[in-house]
PDB file of C-alpha atoms and ligand atoms in Angstrom:
ATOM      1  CA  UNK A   1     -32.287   3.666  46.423  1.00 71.00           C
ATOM      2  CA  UNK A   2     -32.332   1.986  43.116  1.00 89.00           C
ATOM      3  CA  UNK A   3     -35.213  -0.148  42.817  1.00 93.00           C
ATOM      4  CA  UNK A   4     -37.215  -1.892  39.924  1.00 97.00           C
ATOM      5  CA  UNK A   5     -40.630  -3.487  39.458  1.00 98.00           C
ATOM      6  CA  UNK A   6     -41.676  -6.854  38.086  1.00 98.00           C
ATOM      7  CA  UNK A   7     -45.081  -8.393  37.621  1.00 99.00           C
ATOM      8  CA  UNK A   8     -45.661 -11.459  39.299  1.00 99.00           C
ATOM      9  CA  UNK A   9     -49.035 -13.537  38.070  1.00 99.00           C
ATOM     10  CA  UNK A  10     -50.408 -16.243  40.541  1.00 99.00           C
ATOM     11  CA  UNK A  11     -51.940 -18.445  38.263  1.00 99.00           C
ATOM     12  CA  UNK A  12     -54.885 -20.367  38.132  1.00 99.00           C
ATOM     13  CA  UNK A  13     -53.608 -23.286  39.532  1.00 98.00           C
ATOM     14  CA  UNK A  14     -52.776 -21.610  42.295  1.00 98.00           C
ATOM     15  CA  UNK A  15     -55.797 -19.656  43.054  1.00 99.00           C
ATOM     16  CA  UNK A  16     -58.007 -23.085  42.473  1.00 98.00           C
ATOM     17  CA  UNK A  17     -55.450 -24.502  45.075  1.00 98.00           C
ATOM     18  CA  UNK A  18     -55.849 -21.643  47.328  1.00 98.00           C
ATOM     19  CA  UNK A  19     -52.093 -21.259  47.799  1.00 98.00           C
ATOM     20  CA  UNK A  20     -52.606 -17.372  47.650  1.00 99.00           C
ATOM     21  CA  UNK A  21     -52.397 -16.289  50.817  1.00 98.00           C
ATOM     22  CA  UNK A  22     -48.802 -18.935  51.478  1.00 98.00           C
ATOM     23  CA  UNK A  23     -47.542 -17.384  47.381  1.00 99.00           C
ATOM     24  CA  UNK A  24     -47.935 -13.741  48.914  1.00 98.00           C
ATOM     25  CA  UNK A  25     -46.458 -14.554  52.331  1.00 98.00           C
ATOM     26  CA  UNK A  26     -43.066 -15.901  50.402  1.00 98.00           C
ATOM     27  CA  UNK A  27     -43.120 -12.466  49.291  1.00 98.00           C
ATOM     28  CA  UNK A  28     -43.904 -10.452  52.269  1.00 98.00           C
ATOM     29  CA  UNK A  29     -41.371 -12.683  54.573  1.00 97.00           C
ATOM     30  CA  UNK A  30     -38.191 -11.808  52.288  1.00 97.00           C
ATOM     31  CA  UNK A  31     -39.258  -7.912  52.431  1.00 96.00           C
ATOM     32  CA  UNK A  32     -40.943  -7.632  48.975  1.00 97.00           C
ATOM     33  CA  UNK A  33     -43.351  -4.502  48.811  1.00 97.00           C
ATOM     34  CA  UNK A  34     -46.476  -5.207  46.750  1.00 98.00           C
ATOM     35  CA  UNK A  35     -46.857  -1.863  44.959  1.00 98.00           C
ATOM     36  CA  UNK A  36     -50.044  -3.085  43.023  1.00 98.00           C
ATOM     37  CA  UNK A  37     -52.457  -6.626  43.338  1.00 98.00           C
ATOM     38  CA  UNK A  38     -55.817  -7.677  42.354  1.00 98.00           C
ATOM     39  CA  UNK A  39     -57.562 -10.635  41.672  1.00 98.00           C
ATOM     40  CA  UNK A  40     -58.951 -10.705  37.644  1.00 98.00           C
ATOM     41  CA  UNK A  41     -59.910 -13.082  34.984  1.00 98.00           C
ATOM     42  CA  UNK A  42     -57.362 -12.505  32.265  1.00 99.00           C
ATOM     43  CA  UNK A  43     -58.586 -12.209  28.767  1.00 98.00           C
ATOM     44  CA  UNK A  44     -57.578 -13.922  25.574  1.00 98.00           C
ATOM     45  CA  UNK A  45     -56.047 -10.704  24.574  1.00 98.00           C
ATOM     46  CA  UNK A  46     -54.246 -10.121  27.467  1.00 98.00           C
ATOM     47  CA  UNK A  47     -52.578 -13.846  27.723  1.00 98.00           C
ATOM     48  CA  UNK A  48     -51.318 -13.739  23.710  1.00 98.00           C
ATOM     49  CA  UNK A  49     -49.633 -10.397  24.709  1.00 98.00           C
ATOM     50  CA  UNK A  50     -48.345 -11.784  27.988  1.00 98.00           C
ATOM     51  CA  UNK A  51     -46.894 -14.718  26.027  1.00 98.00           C
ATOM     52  CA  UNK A  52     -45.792 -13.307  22.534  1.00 98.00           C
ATOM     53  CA  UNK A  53     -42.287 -14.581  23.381  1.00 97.00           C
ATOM     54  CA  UNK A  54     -43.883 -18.021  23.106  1.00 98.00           C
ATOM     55  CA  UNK A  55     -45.949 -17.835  19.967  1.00 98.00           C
ATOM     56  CA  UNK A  56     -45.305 -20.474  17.791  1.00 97.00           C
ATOM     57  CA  UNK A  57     -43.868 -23.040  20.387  1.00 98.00           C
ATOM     58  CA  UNK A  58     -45.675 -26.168  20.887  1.00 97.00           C
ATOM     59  CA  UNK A  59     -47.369 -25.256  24.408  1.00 97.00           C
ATOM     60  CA  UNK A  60     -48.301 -21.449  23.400  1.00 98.00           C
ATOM     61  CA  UNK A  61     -52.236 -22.368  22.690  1.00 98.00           C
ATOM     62  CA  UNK A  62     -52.111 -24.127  25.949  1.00 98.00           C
ATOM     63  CA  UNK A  63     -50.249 -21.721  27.494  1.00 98.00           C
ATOM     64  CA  UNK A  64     -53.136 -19.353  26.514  1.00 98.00           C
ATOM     65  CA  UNK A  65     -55.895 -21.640  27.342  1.00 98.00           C
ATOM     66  CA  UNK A  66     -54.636 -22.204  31.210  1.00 98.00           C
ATOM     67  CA  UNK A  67     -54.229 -18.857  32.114  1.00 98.00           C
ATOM     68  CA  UNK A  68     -57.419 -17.577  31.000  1.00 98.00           C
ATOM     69  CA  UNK A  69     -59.109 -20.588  32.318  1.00 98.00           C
ATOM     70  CA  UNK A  70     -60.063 -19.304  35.469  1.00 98.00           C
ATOM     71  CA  UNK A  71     -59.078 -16.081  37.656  1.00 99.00           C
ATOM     72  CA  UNK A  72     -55.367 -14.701  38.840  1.00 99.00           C
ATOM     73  CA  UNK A  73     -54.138 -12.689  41.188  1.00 99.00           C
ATOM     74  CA  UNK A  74     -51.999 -10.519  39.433  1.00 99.00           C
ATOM     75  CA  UNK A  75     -48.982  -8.244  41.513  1.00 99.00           C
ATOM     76  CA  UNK A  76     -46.327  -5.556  41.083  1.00 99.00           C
ATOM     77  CA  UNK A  77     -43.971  -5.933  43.379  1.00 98.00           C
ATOM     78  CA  UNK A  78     -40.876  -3.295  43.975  1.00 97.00           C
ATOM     79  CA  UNK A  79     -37.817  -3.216  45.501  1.00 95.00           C
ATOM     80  CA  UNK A  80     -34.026  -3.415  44.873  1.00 94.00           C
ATOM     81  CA  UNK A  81     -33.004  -6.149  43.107  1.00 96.00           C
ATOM     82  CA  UNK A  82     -36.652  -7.526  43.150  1.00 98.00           C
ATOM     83  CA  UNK A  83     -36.680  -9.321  39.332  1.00 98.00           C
ATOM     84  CA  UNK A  84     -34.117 -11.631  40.433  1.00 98.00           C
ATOM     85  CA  UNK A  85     -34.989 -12.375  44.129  1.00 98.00           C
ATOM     86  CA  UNK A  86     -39.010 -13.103  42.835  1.00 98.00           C
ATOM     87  CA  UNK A  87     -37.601 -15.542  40.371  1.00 98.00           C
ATOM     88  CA  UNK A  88     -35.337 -17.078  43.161  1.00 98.00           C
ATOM     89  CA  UNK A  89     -38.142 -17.130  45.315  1.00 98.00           C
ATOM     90  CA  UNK A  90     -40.576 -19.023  42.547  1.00 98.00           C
ATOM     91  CA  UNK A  91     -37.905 -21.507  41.482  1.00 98.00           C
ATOM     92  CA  UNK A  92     -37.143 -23.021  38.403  1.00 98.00           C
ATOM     93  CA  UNK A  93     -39.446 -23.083  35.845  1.00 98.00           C
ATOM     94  CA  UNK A  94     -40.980 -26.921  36.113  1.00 98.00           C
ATOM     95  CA  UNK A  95     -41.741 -28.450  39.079  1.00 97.00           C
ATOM     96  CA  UNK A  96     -40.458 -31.833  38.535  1.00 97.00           C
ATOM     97  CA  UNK A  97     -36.925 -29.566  38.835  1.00 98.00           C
ATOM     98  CA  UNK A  98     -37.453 -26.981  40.798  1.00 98.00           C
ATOM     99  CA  UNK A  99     -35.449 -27.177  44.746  1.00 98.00           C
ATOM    100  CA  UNK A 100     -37.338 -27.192  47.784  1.00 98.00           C
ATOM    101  CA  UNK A 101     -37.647 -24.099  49.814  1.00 98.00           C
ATOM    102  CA  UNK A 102     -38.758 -22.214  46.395  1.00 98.00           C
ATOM    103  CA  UNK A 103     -42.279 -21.713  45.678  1.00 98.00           C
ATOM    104  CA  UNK A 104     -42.665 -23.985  42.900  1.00 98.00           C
ATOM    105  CA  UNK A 105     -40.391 -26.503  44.138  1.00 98.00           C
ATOM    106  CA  UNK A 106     -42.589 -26.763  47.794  1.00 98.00           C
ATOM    107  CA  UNK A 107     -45.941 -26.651  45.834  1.00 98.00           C
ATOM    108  CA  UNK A 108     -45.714 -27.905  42.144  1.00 97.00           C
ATOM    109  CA  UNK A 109     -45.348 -31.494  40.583  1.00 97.00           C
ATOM    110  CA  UNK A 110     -46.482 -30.073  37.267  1.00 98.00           C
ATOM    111  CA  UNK A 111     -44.702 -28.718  34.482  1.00 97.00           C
ATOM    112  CA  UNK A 112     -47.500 -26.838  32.764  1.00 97.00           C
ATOM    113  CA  UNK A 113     -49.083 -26.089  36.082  1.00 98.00           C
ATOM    114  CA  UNK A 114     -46.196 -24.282  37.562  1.00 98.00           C
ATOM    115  CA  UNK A 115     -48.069 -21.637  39.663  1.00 98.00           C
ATOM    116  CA  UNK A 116     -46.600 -18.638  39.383  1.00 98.00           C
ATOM    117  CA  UNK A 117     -45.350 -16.112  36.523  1.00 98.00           C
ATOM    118  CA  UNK A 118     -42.498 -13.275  37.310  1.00 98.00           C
ATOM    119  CA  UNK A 119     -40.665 -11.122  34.711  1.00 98.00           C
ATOM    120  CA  UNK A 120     -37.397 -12.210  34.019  1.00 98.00           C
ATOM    121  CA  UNK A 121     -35.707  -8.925  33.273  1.00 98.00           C
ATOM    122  CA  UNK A 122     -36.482  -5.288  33.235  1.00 98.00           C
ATOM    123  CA  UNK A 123     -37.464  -4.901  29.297  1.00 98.00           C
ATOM    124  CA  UNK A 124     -39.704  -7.985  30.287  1.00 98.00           C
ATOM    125  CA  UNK A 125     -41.623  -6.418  33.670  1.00 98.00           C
ATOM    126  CA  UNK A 126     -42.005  -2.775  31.198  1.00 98.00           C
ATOM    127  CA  UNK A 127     -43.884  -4.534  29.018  1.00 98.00           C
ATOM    128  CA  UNK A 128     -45.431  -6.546  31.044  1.00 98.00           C
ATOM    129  CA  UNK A 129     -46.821  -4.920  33.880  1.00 98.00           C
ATOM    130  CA  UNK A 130     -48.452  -2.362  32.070  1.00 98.00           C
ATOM    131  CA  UNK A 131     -50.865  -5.360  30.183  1.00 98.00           C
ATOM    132  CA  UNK A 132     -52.685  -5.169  33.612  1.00 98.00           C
ATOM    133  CA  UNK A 133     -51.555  -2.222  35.646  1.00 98.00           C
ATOM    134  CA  UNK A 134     -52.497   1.387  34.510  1.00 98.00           C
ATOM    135  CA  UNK A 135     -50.175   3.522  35.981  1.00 97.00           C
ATOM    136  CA  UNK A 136     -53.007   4.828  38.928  1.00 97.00           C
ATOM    137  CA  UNK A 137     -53.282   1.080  39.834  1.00 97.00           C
ATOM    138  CA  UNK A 138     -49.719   1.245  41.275  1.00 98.00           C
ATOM    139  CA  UNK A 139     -49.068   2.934  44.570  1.00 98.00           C
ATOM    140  CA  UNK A 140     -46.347   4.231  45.663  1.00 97.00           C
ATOM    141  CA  UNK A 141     -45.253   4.171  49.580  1.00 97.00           C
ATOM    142  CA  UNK A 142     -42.862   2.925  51.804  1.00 95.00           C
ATOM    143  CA  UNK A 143     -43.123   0.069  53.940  1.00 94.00           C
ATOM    144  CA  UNK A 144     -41.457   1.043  56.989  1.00 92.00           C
ATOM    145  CA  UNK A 145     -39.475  -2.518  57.929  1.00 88.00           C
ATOM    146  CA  UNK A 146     -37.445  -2.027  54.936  1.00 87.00           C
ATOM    147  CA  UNK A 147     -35.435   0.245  56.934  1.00 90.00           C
ATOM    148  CA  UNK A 148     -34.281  -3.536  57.995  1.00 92.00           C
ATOM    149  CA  UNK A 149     -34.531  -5.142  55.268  1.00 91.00           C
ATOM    150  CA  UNK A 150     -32.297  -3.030  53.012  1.00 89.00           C
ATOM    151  CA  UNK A 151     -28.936  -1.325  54.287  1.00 90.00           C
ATOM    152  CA  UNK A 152     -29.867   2.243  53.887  1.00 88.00           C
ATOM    153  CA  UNK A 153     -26.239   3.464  53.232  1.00 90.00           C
ATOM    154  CA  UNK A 154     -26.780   1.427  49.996  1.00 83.00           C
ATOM    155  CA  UNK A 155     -25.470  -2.052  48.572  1.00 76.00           C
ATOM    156  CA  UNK A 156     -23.771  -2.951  45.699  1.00 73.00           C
TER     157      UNK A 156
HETATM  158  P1  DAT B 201     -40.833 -19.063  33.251  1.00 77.17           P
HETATM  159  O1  DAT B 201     -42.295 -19.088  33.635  1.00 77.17           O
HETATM  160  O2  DAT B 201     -39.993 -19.776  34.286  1.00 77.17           O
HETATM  161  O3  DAT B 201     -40.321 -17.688  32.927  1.00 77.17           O
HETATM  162  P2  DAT B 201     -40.815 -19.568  30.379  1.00 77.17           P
HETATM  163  O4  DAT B 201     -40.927 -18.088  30.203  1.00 77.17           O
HETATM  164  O5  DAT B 201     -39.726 -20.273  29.671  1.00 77.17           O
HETATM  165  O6  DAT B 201     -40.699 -19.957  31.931  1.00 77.17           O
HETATM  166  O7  DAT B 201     -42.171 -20.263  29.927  1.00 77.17           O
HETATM  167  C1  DAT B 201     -43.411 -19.644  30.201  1.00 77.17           C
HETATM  168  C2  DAT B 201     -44.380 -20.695  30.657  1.00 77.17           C
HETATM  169  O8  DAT B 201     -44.629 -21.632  29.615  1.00 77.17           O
HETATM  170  C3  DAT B 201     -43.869 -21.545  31.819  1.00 77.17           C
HETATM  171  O9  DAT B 201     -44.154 -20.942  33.049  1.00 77.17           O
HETATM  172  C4  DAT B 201     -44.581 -22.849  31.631  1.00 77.17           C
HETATM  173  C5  DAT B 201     -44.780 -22.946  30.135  1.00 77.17           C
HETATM  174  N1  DAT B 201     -43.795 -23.803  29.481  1.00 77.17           N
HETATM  175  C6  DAT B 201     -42.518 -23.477  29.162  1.00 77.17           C
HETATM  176  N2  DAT B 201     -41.887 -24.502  28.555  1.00 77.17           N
HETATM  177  C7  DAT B 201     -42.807 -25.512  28.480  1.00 77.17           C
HETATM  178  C8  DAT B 201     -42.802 -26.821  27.967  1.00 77.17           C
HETATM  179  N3  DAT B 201     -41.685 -27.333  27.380  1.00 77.17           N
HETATM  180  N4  DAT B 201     -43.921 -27.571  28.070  1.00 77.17           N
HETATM  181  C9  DAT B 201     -45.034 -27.067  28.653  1.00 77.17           C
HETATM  182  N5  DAT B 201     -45.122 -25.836  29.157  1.00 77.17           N
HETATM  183  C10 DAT B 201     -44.025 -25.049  29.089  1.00 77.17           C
HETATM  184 MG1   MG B 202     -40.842 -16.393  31.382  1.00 77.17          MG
END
């Protein structure tokens, strides 16, 4: 089976919230293996690489500032198809906008303090992922309900 990895931050909203456990569940209930996850404080360093995309807009410093302000949980997650279902599964991007039934859209009023972070393609999760994943950190096993979860003779 073809599948792909993306990184998926819980941010520091979150974690002061304590909406981990409910964030990982969204994950687990739609079949999404968790191939790496750990709970860090990201660096300075880290978040400008993380959000080089945005350097130079007006929220980049405070981009920087919020997610180093306090500790993430920070995830690989891999299966078929999994970049787009994790960023159907977080919602749009501002919580003001984003639909119920998504994560940001059942927990977030804020726009800045939107909760989660996922990779939005696969050039974005390769670069991404390996800011806080060496490649040990990331296992590599089969969780046996995706027999279920998946067709096995493959889908399109
Ligand atoms: P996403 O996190 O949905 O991929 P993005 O990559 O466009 O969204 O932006 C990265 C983060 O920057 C986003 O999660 C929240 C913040 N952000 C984006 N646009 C913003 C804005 N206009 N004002 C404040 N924060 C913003
Ligand atoms: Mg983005």
């Amino acid at each position: 089976m073809n599948t792909e990895k993306t990184l998926i931050i819980i941010k520091p909203d979150a974690v002061q919230r304590q909406l981990v456990g409910q964030i990982v569940s969204r994950f687990e209930q739609k079949g999404m293996k968790f191939a790496g996850l750990k709970l860090i404080h990201v660096s300075k360093a880290q978040a400008e690489n993380l959000y080089s995309v945005h350097k130079g807009k007006h929220f980049y410093d405070s981009l920087v500032e919020f997610i180093t302000a306090s500790p993430v949980v920070v995830c690989v997650i891999d299966g078929q198809k999994a970049i787009s279902i994790c960023r159907n599964l977080m919602g749009a991007t501002f919580g003001p906008q984003a639909q119920p039934g998504t994560i940001r859209g059942d927990f977030g009023a804020s726009v800045s303090y939107n909760l989660i972070h996922g990779s939005d393609s696969p050039e974005s999760a390769n670069r991404e992922i390996p800011i806080f994943f060496s490649p040990s950190d990331i296992l590599n096993y089969e969780i046996i309900s995706n027999r279920w979860t998946y067709n096995p003779a493959g889908e399109k």
